[in-house]
Short mmCIF file of C-alpha atoms in Angstrom, two decimals:
data_model
loop_
_atom_site.label_atom_id
_atom_site.label_comp_id
_atom_site.label_asym_id
_atom_site.label_seq_id
_atom_site.Cartn_x
_atom_site.Cartn_y
_atom_site.Cartn_z
CA MET A 1 38.94 61.92 -64.61
CA SER A 2 35.67 59.93 -63.78
CA SER A 3 35.22 57.82 -60.84
CA PRO A 4 35.82 54.22 -61.40
CA GLU A 5 33.15 51.39 -61.59
CA LEU A 6 32.39 49.77 -58.27
CA ILE A 7 32.69 46.25 -58.58
CA VAL A 8 31.29 43.99 -55.61
CA LEU A 9 33.04 40.59 -54.98
CA ASN A 10 32.08 38.08 -52.47
CA ALA A 11 34.53 35.74 -51.07
CA ASN A 12 33.74 33.06 -53.67
CA ASP A 13 34.26 35.38 -56.60
CA ARG A 14 37.46 36.93 -55.22
CA LYS A 15 39.19 33.45 -54.35
CA GLU A 16 38.06 32.43 -57.96
CA LEU A 17 39.52 35.50 -59.33
CA ILE A 18 42.94 34.97 -57.49
CA ASP A 19 43.22 31.62 -58.97
CA ARG A 20 42.62 32.85 -62.37
CA ILE A 21 45.63 35.32 -61.63
CA GLN A 22 47.74 32.60 -60.34
CA GLN A 23 47.32 30.54 -63.56
CA SER A 24 47.87 33.33 -65.75
CA SER A 25 50.94 34.03 -67.84
CA LEU A 26 51.90 37.06 -65.76
CA SER A 27 55.43 36.69 -63.86
CA LYS A 28 55.16 35.58 -60.35
CA GLU A 29 56.01 38.75 -59.04
CA ASP A 30 53.19 40.51 -60.77
CA ARG A 31 50.83 37.74 -59.96
CA ASP A 32 51.85 37.94 -56.20
CA VAL A 33 51.35 42.11 -56.33
CA LEU A 34 47.67 41.43 -58.01
CA CYS A 35 46.70 39.00 -55.24
CA ALA A 36 48.08 40.98 -52.39
CA ALA A 37 46.27 43.78 -53.89
CA LEU A 38 42.95 41.97 -54.02
CA GLU A 39 43.11 41.09 -50.47
CA THR A 40 44.19 44.58 -49.38
CA LEU A 41 41.05 46.15 -50.98
CA SER A 42 38.93 43.18 -49.35
CA SER A 43 40.36 44.07 -45.97
CA LEU A 44 39.87 48.10 -46.50
CA ASN A 45 36.00 47.38 -47.75
CA ASN A 46 35.16 45.39 -44.84
CA ALA A 47 37.15 47.80 -42.45
CA TYR A 48 34.93 50.85 -44.16
CA ARG A 49 32.12 48.89 -43.64
CA LYS A 50 32.96 48.05 -39.97
CA ASN A 51 33.82 51.81 -39.39
CA THR A 52 30.64 53.21 -40.78
CA THR A 53 28.25 50.44 -38.70
CA SER A 54 30.34 51.70 -35.63
CA ILE A 55 29.75 55.16 -36.44
CA LYS A 56 26.15 54.68 -36.75
CA ARG A 57 25.87 53.12 -33.59
CA LEU A 58 27.67 55.97 -31.90
CA LEU A 59 25.01 58.40 -33.42
CA LYS A 60 22.51 56.09 -32.10
CA ILE A 61 23.80 56.44 -28.64
CA ILE A 62 24.27 60.16 -28.84
CA PHE A 63 20.73 61.13 -30.36
CA GLY A 64 18.67 57.94 -30.08
CA SER A 65 17.66 55.32 -32.61
CA LYS A 66 14.82 56.51 -34.75
CA SER A 67 13.34 53.02 -35.08
CA GLU A 68 14.32 49.20 -35.26
CA LYS A 69 10.84 48.38 -36.44
CA SER A 70 10.22 45.97 -39.35
CA LYS A 71 7.62 48.47 -40.93
CA ASP A 72 10.39 51.33 -40.82
CA ILE A 73 13.15 49.22 -42.33
CA LEU A 74 11.44 47.46 -45.00
CA LYS A 75 9.08 50.51 -45.98
CA ASN A 76 11.00 51.31 -49.20
CA GLU A 77 10.42 47.97 -50.61
CA SER A 78 7.54 48.03 -53.25
CA ASP A 79 7.15 44.12 -53.33
CA ASP A 80 6.43 43.69 -49.81
CA LYS A 81 2.95 42.48 -49.51
CA SER A 82 3.00 42.30 -45.82
CA SER A 83 4.06 46.10 -45.52
CA SER A 84 0.94 47.00 -47.39
CA ASP A 85 -1.18 44.31 -45.22
CA GLU A 86 0.33 45.99 -42.12
CA LYS A 87 -0.63 49.55 -43.32
CA SER A 88 -4.13 48.23 -44.00
CA SER A 89 -4.49 46.59 -40.82
CA GLU A 90 -3.11 49.47 -38.73
CA LYS A 91 -5.71 50.75 -35.99
CA LYS A 92 -7.52 54.14 -36.61
CA LYS A 93 -6.71 56.64 -33.59
CA PRO A 94 -10.09 56.93 -31.73
CA LYS A 95 -11.59 60.50 -31.88
CA GLY A 96 -10.38 62.69 -29.21
CA HIS A 97 -6.97 60.68 -29.20
CA GLY A 98 -4.54 62.15 -26.70
CA ARG A 99 -6.99 63.27 -23.96
CA ASN A 100 -7.57 61.62 -20.84
CA GLY A 101 -11.22 61.00 -19.92
CA ALA A 102 -12.75 61.45 -16.06
CA ASP A 103 -11.97 57.43 -15.51
CA ALA A 104 -8.15 57.92 -16.13
CA PHE A 105 -7.86 60.44 -13.06
CA THR A 106 -7.68 57.41 -10.25
CA GLY A 107 -6.08 59.70 -7.95
CA ALA A 108 -8.55 62.95 -8.00
CA ASP A 109 -10.46 63.79 -5.14
CA LYS A 110 -14.05 62.98 -5.89
CA LYS A 111 -17.34 64.94 -4.94
CA PHE A 112 -20.93 64.01 -5.69
CA ILE A 113 -23.60 66.94 -5.82
CA PRO A 114 -27.10 65.79 -5.50
CA HIS A 115 -29.83 67.35 -7.46
CA PRO A 116 -31.05 70.58 -5.14
CA ASP A 117 -34.74 70.08 -6.03
CA PHE A 118 -35.41 65.99 -6.77
CA ILE A 119 -34.67 62.79 -5.33
CA PRO A 120 -35.06 59.27 -7.01
CA GLY A 121 -38.68 58.43 -7.17
CA ASP A 122 -40.03 61.91 -7.12
CA GLN A 123 -42.94 62.79 -9.63
CA CYS A 124 -41.73 64.01 -13.03
CA PRO A 125 -42.42 67.90 -12.75
CA LEU A 126 -43.19 67.93 -16.72
CA CYS A 127 -45.48 65.25 -17.58
CA ILE A 128 -46.72 64.59 -13.87
CA LYS A 129 -47.33 60.94 -14.32
CA GLY A 130 -43.79 59.37 -14.44
CA LYS A 131 -41.30 59.17 -11.79
CA ILE A 132 -37.74 60.34 -12.26
CA TYR A 133 -34.86 57.77 -11.59
CA ARG A 134 -30.97 58.19 -11.34
CA LEU A 135 -28.87 57.61 -14.31
CA GLU A 136 -26.01 55.22 -13.89
CA THR A 137 -23.45 57.58 -15.78
CA PRO A 138 -23.52 61.01 -13.92
CA GLN A 139 -22.20 64.20 -15.77
CA VAL A 140 -19.15 64.60 -15.31
CA LEU A 141 -16.55 67.84 -14.91
CA VAL A 142 -12.87 67.42 -14.32
CA SER A 143 -11.06 70.55 -12.84
CA ILE A 144 -7.26 70.48 -12.66
CA GLU A 145 -5.10 72.67 -10.22
CA GLY A 146 -1.70 73.51 -10.07
CA HIS A 147 0.41 73.33 -6.72
CA ALA A 148 3.73 72.31 -5.76
CA PRO A 149 4.46 68.44 -5.37
CA LEU A 150 4.84 69.29 -1.54
CA SER A 151 2.42 71.74 -0.15
CA ALA A 152 2.44 73.18 3.02
CA LYS A 153 -0.10 74.44 5.66
CA VAL A 154 0.65 76.93 8.22
CA THR A 155 -1.14 76.80 11.74
CA GLU A 156 -0.84 79.70 14.23
CA PHE A 157 -2.17 79.51 17.71
CA ASP A 158 -3.42 82.06 19.68
CA GLN A 159 -1.60 83.27 22.77
CA LEU A 160 -2.84 85.40 25.37
CA ARG A 161 -0.94 86.78 28.58
CA CYS A 162 -1.79 87.92 31.94
CA ASN A 163 -0.40 91.57 32.49
CA LEU A 164 -0.12 90.58 36.42
CA CYS A 165 1.23 87.43 36.68
CA GLY A 166 2.60 86.74 33.04
CA GLU A 167 0.90 83.45 32.39
CA ILE A 168 0.66 82.65 29.05
CA PHE A 169 -2.61 80.76 27.58
CA THR A 170 -2.24 79.13 24.33
CA SER A 171 -4.95 77.67 22.10
CA LYS A 172 -4.91 74.09 21.63
CA PRO A 173 -4.88 72.33 18.26
CA PRO A 174 -8.08 70.23 17.11
CA GLU A 175 -7.72 66.51 17.91
CA THR A 176 -7.17 66.17 14.16
CA GLU A 177 -4.47 68.06 13.67
CA LYS A 178 -1.18 66.11 13.01
CA ALA A 179 1.87 67.03 15.00
CA ARG A 180 4.37 65.34 12.46
CA VAL A 181 5.85 68.16 10.16
CA TYR A 182 6.07 65.80 7.13
CA ASP A 183 3.11 63.12 6.83
CA GLU A 184 3.04 60.03 4.93
CA SER A 185 2.05 61.44 1.64
CA ALA A 186 4.96 63.81 1.71
CA ARG A 187 7.42 61.22 2.81
CA ALA A 188 6.05 58.92 -0.21
CA ILE A 189 6.22 61.60 -2.80
CA ILE A 190 9.98 62.17 -2.23
CA PRO A 191 11.27 58.87 -2.95
CA LEU A 192 8.81 58.49 -6.01
CA LEU A 193 9.91 61.65 -7.69
CA LYS A 194 13.57 60.95 -7.18
CA TYR A 195 13.77 56.98 -7.99
CA GLY A 196 10.56 56.80 -9.94
CA CYS A 197 10.76 59.87 -12.01
CA GLY A 198 14.58 60.65 -11.98
CA PHE A 199 14.06 63.96 -10.31
CA PRO A 200 17.29 64.69 -8.40
CA PHE A 201 17.08 66.03 -4.68
CA TYR A 202 18.71 69.53 -5.68
CA ARG A 203 16.29 69.96 -8.54
CA PHE A 204 13.41 69.10 -6.09
CA GLU A 205 14.85 71.54 -3.86
CA ASN A 206 14.90 74.33 -6.48
CA LEU A 207 11.28 73.75 -7.50
CA GLN A 208 9.82 73.78 -3.98
CA LYS A 209 11.73 77.00 -3.46
CA SER A 210 10.38 78.75 -6.45
CA VAL A 211 6.77 78.27 -5.15
CA GLY A 212 7.63 79.31 -1.75
CA ILE A 213 7.69 75.96 -0.07
CA PRO A 214 11.46 75.45 0.74
CA LEU A 215 12.66 71.78 1.09
CA PRO A 216 16.45 71.57 1.21
CA SER A 217 18.06 68.49 -0.68
CA SER A 218 19.46 67.34 2.79
CA THR A 219 16.46 67.13 4.18
CA GLN A 220 14.92 64.99 1.59
CA TRP A 221 17.84 62.60 1.77
CA ASP A 222 17.02 62.43 5.65
CA ILE A 223 13.52 61.38 4.87
CA VAL A 224 14.62 59.13 2.22
CA LYS A 225 17.00 57.39 4.44
CA THR A 226 14.55 57.00 7.30
CA GLU A 227 11.75 55.46 5.09
CA TYR A 228 14.40 52.90 3.33
CA GLU A 229 14.30 50.96 6.63
CA ASN A 230 10.43 51.06 6.59
CA VAL A 231 10.34 49.65 3.09
CA TYR A 232 12.98 47.18 3.23
CA PRO A 233 11.15 44.18 4.68
CA VAL A 234 9.02 44.46 1.45
CA TYR A 235 11.98 44.51 -0.64
CA LEU A 236 13.40 41.38 1.23
CA GLU A 237 9.98 39.73 0.85
CA LEU A 238 9.84 40.67 -3.13
CA LYS A 239 13.43 39.24 -3.20
CA LYS A 240 12.45 35.94 -1.60
CA LEU A 241 9.30 35.58 -4.17
CA ALA A 242 11.49 36.56 -7.02
CA ALA A 243 14.05 33.55 -6.41
CA GLN A 244 10.94 31.08 -6.79
CA GLY A 245 10.27 32.84 -10.24
CA ASP A 246 9.35 30.64 -13.47
CA ILE A 247 11.31 33.04 -15.52
CA LEU A 248 14.11 35.06 -14.84
CA HIS A 249 15.13 37.94 -16.87
CA ASN A 250 18.37 39.57 -16.20
CA ASP A 251 20.74 42.52 -17.65
CA ASP A 252 23.19 45.18 -16.87
CA THR A 253 23.85 48.75 -17.35
CA ASN A 254 26.48 51.20 -16.44
CA ASN A 255 26.55 53.43 -13.39
CA ARG A 256 28.74 55.47 -11.12
CA ILE A 257 29.11 55.24 -7.11
CA LEU A 258 31.80 57.79 -6.15
CA GLU A 259 32.75 55.73 -3.04
CA LEU A 260 33.69 52.72 -4.96
CA MET A 261 35.41 54.71 -7.71
CA ALA A 262 37.65 56.40 -4.97
CA GLN A 263 38.50 52.88 -3.35
CA GLU A 264 41.81 51.15 -4.40
CA ASN A 265 40.29 48.09 -6.25
CA THR A 266 42.44 44.86 -5.90
CA SER A 267 40.31 42.54 -7.65
CA GLY A 268 40.81 44.08 -11.13
CA ARG A 269 37.34 44.97 -11.85
CA THR A 270 36.91 48.46 -12.76
CA GLY A 271 33.18 48.50 -13.97
CA ILE A 272 30.31 49.68 -11.57
CA PHE A 273 27.06 48.20 -12.74
CA THR A 274 23.51 48.39 -12.02
CA THR A 275 21.87 45.14 -12.69
CA GLY A 276 17.84 44.63 -13.48
CA ILE A 277 16.31 41.32 -12.68
CA ILE A 278 12.66 40.70 -13.63
CA ALA A 279 11.04 37.45 -12.08
CA VAL A 280 7.77 36.14 -13.78
CA THR A 281 6.36 33.83 -11.06
CA GLY A 282 2.56 33.06 -12.01
CA SER A 283 0.90 36.12 -12.94
CA GLN A 284 2.81 38.61 -11.20
CA LYS A 285 6.09 40.03 -12.31
CA ILE A 286 8.40 41.47 -9.54
CA ALA A 287 11.38 43.64 -10.41
CA LEU A 288 14.60 43.98 -8.34
CA PHE A 289 17.58 46.35 -8.79
CA PHE A 290 21.44 45.95 -7.55
CA SER A 291 24.15 48.33 -7.55
CA GLY A 292 27.85 47.72 -7.29
CA ARG A 293 30.85 45.62 -9.05
CA ASN A 294 28.98 42.55 -9.14
CA HIS A 295 27.81 41.34 -12.91
CA ALA A 296 24.05 40.31 -13.61
CA GLY A 297 25.25 36.83 -13.28
CA GLU A 298 26.69 37.22 -9.84
CA ASN A 299 23.44 39.25 -8.52
CA LEU A 300 21.06 36.42 -10.08
CA SER A 301 23.13 33.59 -7.88
CA ASP A 302 22.44 35.96 -4.95
CA VAL A 303 18.82 35.90 -5.97
CA LEU A 304 18.75 32.13 -6.74
CA SER A 305 20.56 31.34 -3.17
CA GLU A 306 16.95 31.87 -1.68
CA ARG A 307 15.23 29.38 -4.29
CA ASP A 308 13.63 26.32 -2.72
CA LYS A 309 15.73 23.26 -3.09
CA ASP A 310 12.81 21.07 -4.81
CA ARG A 311 12.00 23.76 -7.39
CA SER A 312 13.02 22.73 -11.08
CA PRO A 313 15.70 25.12 -12.97
CA PRO A 314 14.13 28.40 -13.70
CA ILE A 315 14.04 29.81 -17.45
CA GLN A 316 16.52 32.62 -17.53
CA MET A 317 16.45 35.13 -20.63
CA CYS A 318 19.22 37.63 -20.85
CA ASP A 319 21.84 38.43 -23.83
CA ALA A 320 24.65 35.93 -24.86
CA LEU A 321 27.21 37.90 -22.56
CA SER A 322 28.71 35.24 -20.33
CA ARG A 323 28.70 37.34 -17.44
CA ASN A 324 24.93 37.21 -17.34
CA CYS A 325 24.84 33.47 -16.19
CA PRO A 326 24.81 32.43 -12.43
CA LYS A 327 27.58 30.14 -11.50
CA GLY A 328 26.55 27.31 -9.09
CA TYR A 329 22.93 27.45 -10.19
CA GLU A 330 21.16 25.53 -12.87
CA THR A 331 18.87 27.48 -15.45
CA GLN A 332 17.27 26.87 -18.90
CA LEU A 333 19.20 29.53 -20.69
CA CYS A 334 17.51 31.76 -23.31
CA ASN A 335 18.86 34.18 -25.46
CA CYS A 336 17.41 37.30 -26.86
CA LEU A 337 16.48 37.04 -30.35
CA THR A 338 16.22 40.96 -30.53
CA HIS A 339 19.64 41.18 -29.86
CA GLY A 340 20.88 38.91 -32.73
CA ARG A 341 18.11 40.70 -34.88
CA ARG A 342 19.77 44.13 -33.99
CA TYR A 343 23.06 42.98 -35.71
CA PHE A 344 21.52 42.70 -38.87
CA VAL A 345 19.65 46.28 -38.36
CA ASP A 346 22.98 47.70 -38.10
CA GLU A 347 23.99 46.24 -41.56
CA VAL A 348 21.10 47.13 -43.33
CA SER A 349 22.67 49.95 -45.62
CA ASN A 350 25.65 47.72 -46.09
CA PHE A 351 23.80 44.33 -46.94
CA PRO A 352 20.38 45.46 -47.67
CA ASP A 353 19.11 42.14 -49.39
CA GLU A 354 20.73 39.71 -47.12
CA THR A 355 19.56 41.67 -43.79
CA LYS A 356 15.71 42.13 -44.76
CA HIS A 357 15.78 38.63 -45.66
CA VAL A 358 16.43 37.75 -41.95
CA ILE A 359 14.45 40.51 -40.74
CA LYS A 360 11.28 39.51 -42.68
CA ILE A 361 11.66 36.10 -41.30
CA ILE A 362 11.96 37.18 -37.38
CA ARG A 363 9.26 39.43 -37.97
CA GLU A 364 6.89 36.59 -39.17
CA VAL A 365 8.07 34.76 -35.65
CA TYR A 366 7.10 37.74 -33.67
CA LYS A 367 3.86 37.96 -35.28
CA ASN A 368 3.02 34.28 -34.30
CA ASP A 369 4.14 35.28 -30.88
CA ASP A 370 1.37 37.96 -30.93
CA ILE A 371 -1.21 35.69 -32.11
CA ALA A 372 -0.48 33.27 -29.05
CA LYS A 373 -0.90 36.46 -26.80
CA GLU A 374 -3.98 37.55 -28.48
CA ARG A 375 -5.54 34.14 -28.12
CA SER A 376 -4.56 33.64 -24.41
CA LEU A 377 -2.81 30.57 -25.10
CA SER A 378 -1.44 28.41 -22.18
CA ASP A 379 2.34 27.73 -22.25
CA GLN A 380 1.81 24.51 -23.69
CA GLU A 381 -0.28 25.40 -26.37
CA ARG A 382 1.83 28.35 -27.33
CA LEU A 383 4.51 25.95 -27.68
CA ILE A 384 2.80 23.74 -30.02
CA TYR A 385 1.44 26.71 -32.08
CA HIS A 386 5.23 28.11 -32.35
CA GLN A 387 6.44 24.77 -33.25
CA LYS A 388 4.07 24.52 -35.77
CA HIS A 389 4.37 28.09 -37.50
CA SER A 390 7.80 29.37 -36.49
CA GLU A 391 9.79 26.05 -36.24
CA PRO A 392 9.70 25.85 -40.05
CA LEU A 393 10.66 29.68 -40.60
CA MET A 394 13.72 29.23 -38.32
CA ASP A 395 14.80 25.97 -39.83
CA SER A 396 14.90 27.94 -43.00
CA LEU A 397 16.54 30.85 -41.38
CA TYR A 398 19.14 28.24 -40.18
CA ASP A 399 19.92 26.44 -43.34
CA TRP A 400 20.14 30.05 -45.04
CA PHE A 401 22.84 31.08 -42.45
CA ASN A 402 24.95 27.79 -43.29
CA GLU A 403 24.36 28.21 -46.92
CA GLN A 404 26.01 31.85 -46.76
CA VAL A 405 29.15 30.30 -44.92
CA SER A 406 29.50 27.11 -46.71
CA GLN A 407 29.24 28.50 -50.10
CA LYS A 408 31.24 31.59 -48.90
CA LYS A 409 28.69 33.93 -50.00
CA VAL A 410 29.55 36.32 -47.03
CA GLU A 411 33.11 37.45 -45.78
CA PRO A 412 33.52 35.93 -42.37
CA ASN A 413 35.09 39.45 -41.12
CA SER A 414 32.12 41.61 -42.23
CA GLY A 415 29.43 42.85 -40.41
CA LEU A 416 26.91 40.62 -41.92
CA GLY A 417 29.37 37.42 -41.60
CA GLU A 418 29.70 38.29 -37.78
CA ALA A 419 25.91 38.63 -37.65
CA ILE A 420 25.49 35.24 -38.81
CA SER A 421 28.16 33.90 -36.79
CA TYR A 422 26.64 35.09 -33.75
CA MET A 423 23.40 33.61 -34.62
CA LEU A 424 24.73 30.27 -35.25
CA LYS A 425 27.11 30.41 -32.22
CA HIS A 426 24.03 30.90 -29.78
CA TRP A 427 21.27 29.09 -31.89
CA GLU A 428 20.02 26.65 -29.25
CA PRO A 429 19.33 29.43 -26.66
CA LEU A 430 17.97 31.88 -29.19
CA THR A 431 15.46 29.34 -30.27
CA ARG A 432 14.51 27.73 -26.57
CA PHE A 433 10.75 29.06 -27.13
CA LEU A 434 10.51 26.24 -29.95
CA LYS A 435 11.37 23.51 -27.08
CA VAL A 436 10.51 25.09 -23.65
CA PRO A 437 7.04 25.82 -22.55
CA GLY A 438 6.73 29.28 -21.70
CA ALA A 439 10.32 30.47 -22.74
CA PRO A 440 10.22 34.24 -23.81
CA LEU A 441 11.61 35.34 -27.30
CA ASP A 442 13.55 38.28 -26.02
CA ASN A 443 14.82 40.32 -22.98
CA ASN A 444 12.94 43.62 -23.64
CA VAL A 445 10.78 43.42 -20.34
CA CYS A 446 14.24 43.94 -18.42
CA GLU A 447 15.84 46.32 -20.92
CA ARG A 448 12.51 48.33 -20.33
CA ALA A 449 13.28 48.11 -16.68
CA LEU A 450 16.72 49.46 -16.70
CA LYS A 451 15.56 52.80 -18.34
CA LEU A 452 14.64 53.52 -14.75
CA ALA A 453 18.42 53.21 -13.42
CA ILE A 454 19.46 54.87 -16.54
CA LEU A 455 16.93 57.72 -16.24
CA ASN A 456 18.62 58.38 -12.56
CA ARG A 457 21.90 57.73 -13.91
CA LYS A 458 21.44 60.57 -16.29
CA ASN A 459 19.59 63.20 -14.32
CA ALA A 460 21.83 62.52 -10.89
CA TYR A 461 24.93 61.49 -12.59
CA PHE A 462 25.83 59.25 -9.75
CA TYR A 463 25.63 57.67 -6.32
CA LYS A 464 27.84 59.29 -3.66
CA THR A 465 27.94 56.22 -1.40
CA CYS A 466 27.23 52.51 -1.75
CA PHE A 467 24.40 52.82 0.98
CA GLY A 468 22.99 55.67 -1.58
CA ALA A 469 22.91 52.96 -4.16
CA ALA A 470 21.58 50.63 -1.76
CA VAL A 471 18.64 52.83 -1.21
CA GLY A 472 17.85 53.81 -4.86
CA ASP A 473 18.11 50.09 -5.33
CA VAL A 474 15.03 49.35 -2.85
CA PHE A 475 12.89 52.36 -4.01
CA MET A 476 13.38 51.44 -7.77
CA SER A 477 12.81 47.64 -7.15
CA ILE A 478 9.10 48.52 -5.05
CA ILE A 479 7.98 51.33 -7.48
CA HIS A 480 8.92 49.55 -10.69
CA THR A 481 7.21 46.38 -9.22
CA CYS A 482 3.91 48.46 -8.73
CA SER A 483 4.28 49.33 -12.50
CA LEU A 484 4.55 45.91 -13.61
CA CYS A 485 1.44 44.81 -11.57
CA GLY A 486 -0.71 47.61 -12.11
CA ALA A 487 -0.89 49.25 -8.58
CA ASN A 488 -0.20 52.88 -7.66
CA PRO A 489 3.18 53.45 -6.42
CA PHE A 490 2.36 56.47 -4.56
CA ARG A 491 -0.97 55.10 -2.77
CA TYR A 492 1.12 51.95 -2.12
CA LEU A 493 3.99 53.89 -0.38
CA VAL A 494 1.42 56.15 1.69
CA ALA A 495 -0.20 52.78 2.70
CA ILE A 496 3.32 51.02 3.85
CA LEU A 497 4.59 54.35 5.54
CA LYS A 498 1.12 54.28 7.63
CA ASN A 499 1.51 50.65 8.71
CA THR A 500 5.01 50.15 9.38
CA GLY A 501 4.80 48.06 12.28
CA LYS A 502 2.38 45.68 10.65
CA VAL A 503 4.75 45.84 7.58
CA LEU A 504 7.41 44.43 9.53
CA MET A 505 5.81 41.82 11.29
CA TYR A 506 3.70 40.41 8.13
CA PRO A 507 5.71 41.90 4.96
CA GLU A 508 4.24 38.97 2.65
CA LYS A 509 0.84 40.53 3.19
CA TRP A 510 1.83 44.08 2.20
CA LEU A 511 2.79 43.39 -1.34
CA PRO A 512 1.81 45.77 -4.10
CA TRP A 513 -0.90 43.14 -5.44
CA ASN A 514 -2.48 42.47 -2.06
CA TYR A 515 -1.94 45.55 0.40
CA HIS A 516 -5.58 46.35 0.15
CA GLN A 517 -6.59 43.75 2.07
CA ALA A 518 -3.94 43.67 4.63
CA ALA A 519 -4.99 46.58 6.85
CA ALA A 520 -8.73 44.40 7.55
CA GLU A 521 -6.91 41.30 7.81
CA ILE A 522 -4.34 42.00 10.27
CA PRO A 523 -5.21 43.13 13.90
CA SER A 524 -4.02 46.13 15.15
#
């Protein structure tokens, strides 16, 4: 028996067919059965599509998403001229791509070897008439050595004893020899590996043991716990500056804290979260992390409590969850356009024509934003540019959404219908970039920041106590802020740990973007 032909009916077609059945000469019982069968088939089809979409989302969570880029989603369209334009405009990889030049090794020890026979100004030994001079670019050789993250040095002091009186004479260490077992570089690399690279203490212990320099996980925690107190003033200063930010991104991810999981929860809230907040203030970006039972909106309220009263409400970028909004504080709410787009990406296989139409329009909007960045437009100039080039695109998309709903071209309970409903429901915050200068299009910068918390969660599985989570939040905040402003987090932590007294007195002068000048400006 051959398979039946697949017939696709939209909501309007199905309604017309039911009307024709009701007006037919069939008995009332037959008409009711046929109409019920049509509605049942429609519900089953919607459930099937929803389940396939949910399965695809589950596969993405387990195996990771291949890509949500427009060029990958639309790659099979032969009539897509913009796709061919993208391919032709793709930058060719430079020769030697993937290798780092000598300039990339900013943390390497540098050594200059002068010429053994000549100095600048000497007479040329070949032509005799000319004088030699030094080239601006020396010849460079990069050599890389392998060793443990923590190396050790064992110093033996000679001891002599009198065979008559028994007095022992011990050699003295050089004045440059440090008495501390763990110097600042050792105390900086441990939290950097743990909270910046997701390297659990027990794994670090095994690595150090395998190279003959043991470092127990308990010792690592003792060091990190001590240095937490030294870097905490910087964290408080970053939080104070973040509260004055022009743009605040916030979002949540799940986490585990054994102490909270073991406690009897009377509030009714069972979730444990890590909130990421990225504050954009002027040319600087500040990252803050908070772990516990509070949602992103509650943690943002805590930050905004330190905002100057005379400052205007900041721009807030988040997804459309109500728990992301701070209570008691006014913000200019923006919703993430990428979140709205993702609903359509999930339905590409079920509704290819409709979803690709939406993705194409949103792609053009992002192209306009890229052009504004390339031209280094001010916030006001960027707003005018988007109003001229992106607003017509978004208006046409809004009209298309309403047309699908009003003319019943889409089933409201289908995946496409729910995606359209989401966009229409949150249209104002999704298009805030067309009305407010500086408003971002998406929350990607915060989602990228939360990957640091997710990395630690996947590698270490959990925090044991709330205090351990707080230590992780502080170090992650400082390390990721360094990454956002282009500072070297290792060198920064070493500088902080070498000047703990000055940091405590003047934390505002020991931030990742200005700490280089602090030692010279502040008296000992």
